Tab-separated table of C-alpha atoms in Angstrom:
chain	number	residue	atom	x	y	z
H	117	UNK	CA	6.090	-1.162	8.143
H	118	UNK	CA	7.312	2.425	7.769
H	119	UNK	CA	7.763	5.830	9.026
H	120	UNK	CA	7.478	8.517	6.850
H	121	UNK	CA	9.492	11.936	7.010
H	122	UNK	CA	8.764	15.222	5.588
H	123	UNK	CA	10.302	18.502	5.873
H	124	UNK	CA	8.141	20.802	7.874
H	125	UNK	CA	6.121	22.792	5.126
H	126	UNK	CA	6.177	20.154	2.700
H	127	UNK	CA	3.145	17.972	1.075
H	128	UNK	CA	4.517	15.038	2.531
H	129	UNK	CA	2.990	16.255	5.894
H	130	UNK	CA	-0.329	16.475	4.929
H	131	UNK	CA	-0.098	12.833	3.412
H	132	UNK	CA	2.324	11.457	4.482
H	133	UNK	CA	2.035	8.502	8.266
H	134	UNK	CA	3.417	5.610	9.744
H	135	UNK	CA	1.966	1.989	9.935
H	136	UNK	CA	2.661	-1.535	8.886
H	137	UNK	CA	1.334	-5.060	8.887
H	138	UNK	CA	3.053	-8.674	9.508
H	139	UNK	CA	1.771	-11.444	7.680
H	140	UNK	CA	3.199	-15.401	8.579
H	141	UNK	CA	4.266	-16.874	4.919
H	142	UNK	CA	4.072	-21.162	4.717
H	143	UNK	CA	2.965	-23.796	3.022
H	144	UNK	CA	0.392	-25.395	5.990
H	145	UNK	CA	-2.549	-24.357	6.893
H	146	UNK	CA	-3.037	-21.371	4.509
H	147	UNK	CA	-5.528	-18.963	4.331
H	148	UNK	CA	-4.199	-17.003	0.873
H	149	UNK	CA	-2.280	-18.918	-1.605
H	150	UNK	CA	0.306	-16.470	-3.192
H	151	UNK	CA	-0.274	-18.047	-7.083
H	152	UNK	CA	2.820	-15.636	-8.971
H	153	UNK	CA	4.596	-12.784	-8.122
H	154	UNK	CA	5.972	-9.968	-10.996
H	155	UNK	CA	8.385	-7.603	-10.662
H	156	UNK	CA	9.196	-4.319	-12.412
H	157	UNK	CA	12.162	-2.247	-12.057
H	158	UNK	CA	13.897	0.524	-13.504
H	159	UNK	CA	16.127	3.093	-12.898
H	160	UNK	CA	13.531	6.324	-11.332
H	161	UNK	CA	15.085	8.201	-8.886
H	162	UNK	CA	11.820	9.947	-8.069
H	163	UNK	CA	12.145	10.287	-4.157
H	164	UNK	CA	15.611	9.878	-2.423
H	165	UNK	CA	17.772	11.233	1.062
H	166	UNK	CA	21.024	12.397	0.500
H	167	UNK	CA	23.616	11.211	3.028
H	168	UNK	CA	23.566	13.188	5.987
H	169	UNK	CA	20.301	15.188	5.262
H	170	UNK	CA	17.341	14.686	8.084
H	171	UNK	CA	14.461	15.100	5.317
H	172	UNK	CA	14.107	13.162	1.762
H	173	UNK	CA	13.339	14.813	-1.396
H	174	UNK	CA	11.069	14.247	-4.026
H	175	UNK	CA	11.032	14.927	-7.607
H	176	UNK	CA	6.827	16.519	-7.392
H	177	UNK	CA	5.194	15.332	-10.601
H	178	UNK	CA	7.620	13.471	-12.063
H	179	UNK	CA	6.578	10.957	-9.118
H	180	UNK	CA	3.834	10.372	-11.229
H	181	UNK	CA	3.372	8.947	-14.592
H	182	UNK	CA	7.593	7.898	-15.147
H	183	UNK	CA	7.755	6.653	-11.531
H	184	UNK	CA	4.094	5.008	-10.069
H	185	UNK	CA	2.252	4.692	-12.771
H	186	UNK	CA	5.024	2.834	-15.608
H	187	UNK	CA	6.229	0.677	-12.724
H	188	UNK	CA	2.387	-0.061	-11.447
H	189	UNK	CA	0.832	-0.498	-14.795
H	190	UNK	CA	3.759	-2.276	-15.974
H	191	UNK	CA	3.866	-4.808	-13.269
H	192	UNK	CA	-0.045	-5.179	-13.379
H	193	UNK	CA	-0.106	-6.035	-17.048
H	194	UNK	CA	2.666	-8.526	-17.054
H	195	UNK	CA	0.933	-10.445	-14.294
H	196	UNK	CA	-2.007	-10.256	-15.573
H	197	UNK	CA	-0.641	-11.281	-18.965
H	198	UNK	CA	1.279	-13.998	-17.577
H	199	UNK	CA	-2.055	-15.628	-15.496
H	200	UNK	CA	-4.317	-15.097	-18.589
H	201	UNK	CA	-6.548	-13.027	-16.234
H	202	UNK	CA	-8.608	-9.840	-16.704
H	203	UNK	CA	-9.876	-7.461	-13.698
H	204	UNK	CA	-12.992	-9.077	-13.710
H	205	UNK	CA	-11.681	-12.314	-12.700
H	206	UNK	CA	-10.348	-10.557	-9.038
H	207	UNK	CA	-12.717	-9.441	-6.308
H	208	UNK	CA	-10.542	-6.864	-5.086
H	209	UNK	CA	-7.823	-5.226	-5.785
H	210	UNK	CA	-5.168	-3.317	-3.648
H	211	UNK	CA	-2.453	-0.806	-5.281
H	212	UNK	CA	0.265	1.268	-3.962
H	213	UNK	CA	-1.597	4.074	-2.330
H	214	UNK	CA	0.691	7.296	-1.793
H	215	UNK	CA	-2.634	9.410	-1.983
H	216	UNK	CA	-6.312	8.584	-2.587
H	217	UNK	CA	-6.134	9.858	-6.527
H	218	UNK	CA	-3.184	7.675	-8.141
H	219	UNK	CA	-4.054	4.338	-7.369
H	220	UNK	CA	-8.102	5.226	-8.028
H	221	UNK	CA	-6.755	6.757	-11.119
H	222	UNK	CA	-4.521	3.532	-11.867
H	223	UNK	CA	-6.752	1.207	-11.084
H	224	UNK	CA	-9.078	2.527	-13.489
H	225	UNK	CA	-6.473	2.981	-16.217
H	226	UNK	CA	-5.526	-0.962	-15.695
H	227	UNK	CA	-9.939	-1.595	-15.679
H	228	UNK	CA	-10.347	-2.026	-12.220
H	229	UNK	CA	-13.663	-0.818	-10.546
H	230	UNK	CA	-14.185	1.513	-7.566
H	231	UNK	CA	-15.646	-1.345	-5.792
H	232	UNK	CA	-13.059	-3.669	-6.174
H	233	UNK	CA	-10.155	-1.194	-4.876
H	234	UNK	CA	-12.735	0.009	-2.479
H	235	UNK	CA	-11.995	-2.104	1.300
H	236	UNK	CA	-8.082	-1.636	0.665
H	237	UNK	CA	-7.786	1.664	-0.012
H	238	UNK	CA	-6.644	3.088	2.951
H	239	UNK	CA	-4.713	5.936	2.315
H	240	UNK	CA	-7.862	8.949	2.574
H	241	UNK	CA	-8.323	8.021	6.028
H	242	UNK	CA	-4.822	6.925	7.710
H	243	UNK	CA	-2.137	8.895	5.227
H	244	UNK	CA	0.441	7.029	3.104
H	245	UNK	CA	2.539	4.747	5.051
H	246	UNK	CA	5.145	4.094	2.723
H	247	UNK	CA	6.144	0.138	2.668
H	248	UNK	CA	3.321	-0.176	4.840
H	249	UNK	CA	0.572	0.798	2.861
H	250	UNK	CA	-0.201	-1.968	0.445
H	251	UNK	CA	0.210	-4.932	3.253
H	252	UNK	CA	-2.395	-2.489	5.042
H	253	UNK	CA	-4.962	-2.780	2.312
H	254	UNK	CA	-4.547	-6.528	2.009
H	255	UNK	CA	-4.715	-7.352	5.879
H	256	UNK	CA	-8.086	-4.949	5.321
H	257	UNK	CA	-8.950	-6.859	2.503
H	258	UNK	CA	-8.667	-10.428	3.916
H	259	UNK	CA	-10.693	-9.343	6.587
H	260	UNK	CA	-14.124	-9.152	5.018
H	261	UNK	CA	-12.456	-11.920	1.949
H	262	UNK	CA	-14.168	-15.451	1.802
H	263	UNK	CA	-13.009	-18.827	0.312
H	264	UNK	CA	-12.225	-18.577	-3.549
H	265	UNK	CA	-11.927	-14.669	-3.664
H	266	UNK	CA	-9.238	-13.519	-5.674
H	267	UNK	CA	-6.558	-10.711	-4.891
H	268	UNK	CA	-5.000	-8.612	-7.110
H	269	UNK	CA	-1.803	-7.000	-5.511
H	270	UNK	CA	0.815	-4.296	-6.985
H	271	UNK	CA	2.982	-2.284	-5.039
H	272	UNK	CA	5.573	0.737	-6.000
H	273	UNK	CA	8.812	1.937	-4.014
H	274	UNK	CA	10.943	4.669	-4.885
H	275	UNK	CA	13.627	4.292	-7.037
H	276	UNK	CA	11.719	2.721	-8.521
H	277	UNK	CA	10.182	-0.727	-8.893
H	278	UNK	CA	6.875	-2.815	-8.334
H	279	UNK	CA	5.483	-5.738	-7.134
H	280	UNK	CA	2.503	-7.818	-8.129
H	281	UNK	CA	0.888	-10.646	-6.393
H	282	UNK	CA	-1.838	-12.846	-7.578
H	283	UNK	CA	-3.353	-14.282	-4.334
H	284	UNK	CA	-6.351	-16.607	-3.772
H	285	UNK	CA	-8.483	-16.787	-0.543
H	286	UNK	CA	-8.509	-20.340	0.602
H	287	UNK	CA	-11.099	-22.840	2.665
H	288	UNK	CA	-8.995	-22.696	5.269
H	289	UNK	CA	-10.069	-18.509	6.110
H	290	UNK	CA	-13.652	-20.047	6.995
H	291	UNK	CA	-11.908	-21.555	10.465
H	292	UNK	CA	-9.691	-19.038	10.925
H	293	UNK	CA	-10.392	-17.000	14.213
H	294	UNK	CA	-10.906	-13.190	13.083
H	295	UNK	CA	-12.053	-12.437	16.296
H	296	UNK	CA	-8.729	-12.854	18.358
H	297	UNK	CA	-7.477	-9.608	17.197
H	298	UNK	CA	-9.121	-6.488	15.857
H	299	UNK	CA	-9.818	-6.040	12.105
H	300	UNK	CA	-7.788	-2.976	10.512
H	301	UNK	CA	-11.169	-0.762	10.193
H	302	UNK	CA	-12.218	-1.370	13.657
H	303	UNK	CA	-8.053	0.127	14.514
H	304	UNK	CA	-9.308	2.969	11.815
H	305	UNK	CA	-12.468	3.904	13.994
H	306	UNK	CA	-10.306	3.557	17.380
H	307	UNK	CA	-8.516	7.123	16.161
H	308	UNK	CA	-7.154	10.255	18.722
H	309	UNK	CA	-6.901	13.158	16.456
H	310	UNK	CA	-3.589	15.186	17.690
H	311	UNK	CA	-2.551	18.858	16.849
H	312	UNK	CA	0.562	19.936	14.829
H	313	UNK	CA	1.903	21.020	17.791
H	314	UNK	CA	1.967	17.486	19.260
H	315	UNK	CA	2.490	15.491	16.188
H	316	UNK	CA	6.157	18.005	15.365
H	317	UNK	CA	6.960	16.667	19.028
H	318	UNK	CA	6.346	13.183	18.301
H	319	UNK	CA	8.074	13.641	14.963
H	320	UNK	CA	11.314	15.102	17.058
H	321	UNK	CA	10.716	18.391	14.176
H	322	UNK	CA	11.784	20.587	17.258
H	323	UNK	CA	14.915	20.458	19.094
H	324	UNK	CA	15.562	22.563	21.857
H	325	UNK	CA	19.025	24.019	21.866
H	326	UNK	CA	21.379	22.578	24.471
């Protein structure tokens, strides 16, 4: 789960939101079997909040292709490399999703399709959510997954590093009860659009003087 924060004026709030998803790890009763994880990290400093300063800063493009897309691509390939897979043998995919364009744009580059990255890319309709975002596409994607489905998983954070998970959908999703609590794109459709007026409130972006 996160909460982002954006100066006022700045892209982050057009694209930037808040949201998260909790997800019970064990080895009983398992609907997704996590097969490997990856990891790729380097020293980006491509977003970061100096000490004492309400707002972080970014570094504007060069959060792109040295920051998301080496750490992304990176991660992808050695997981894929290390599982002897190719993106055809996943039925969906779900990347780190700051915006709608760089993990479309990834995915491609990596030889994902549109369809596969298509029920966990969340980002056009909710905003980023930070930490939150790729744990939102996967509970979206398990929703709709069925037994033997395979995930493909990479995430990014700042600073920077990535995270890849090669997950399969198990037997044990057919008894699962999906109905006790709502899916993530029934939560989309329940929305209540707010002004900026409201949402600087909620965001505490004015403070009266005392």
């Amino acid at each position: 789960a996160d909460t982002s924060q954006g100066a006022p004026g700045d892209a982050l709030e057009y694209s930037a939101s808040a949201g998260g998803a909790a997800f019970l790890i064990g080895s009983e009763n398992i609907i997704a079997k996590i097969n490997r994880t990856m990891s790729f990290t380097t020293d980006t400093p491509d977003f970061w909040r100096r000490e004492g300063q309400p707002y972080p800063s970014h570094g504007g493009r060069f959060t792109g292709e040295p920051a998301y897309f080496k750490h992304i691509t990176s991660a992808a390939k050695m997981m894929m490399e290390e599982m002897g897979t190719t993106p055809e043998d996943y039925k969906f995919a779900v990347f780190h999703q700051p915006n709608g364009k760089f993990p479309t744009r990834v995915a491609a580059q990596l030889g994902f399709t549109p369809e596969q990255i298509e029920k966990g890319l969340l980002t056009p309709y909710i905003g980023n959510t930070y930490s939150g975002a790729v744990p939102l596409g996967l509970a979206s994607v398990l929703d709709v997954a069925n037994p033997g489905d395979r995930i493909f998983v990479t995430s990014y954070g700042s600073g920077a590093g990535s995270d890849a998970f090669d997950i399969t959908v198990t037997d044990a999703i057919k008894d699962f009860k999906r109905s006790a609590a709502k899916t993530v794109a029934e939560r989309m459709a329940n929305t209540v659009e707010i002004d900026y007026a409201k949402y600087a409130v909620y965001k505490e972006k004015i403070v009266l003087p005392e």
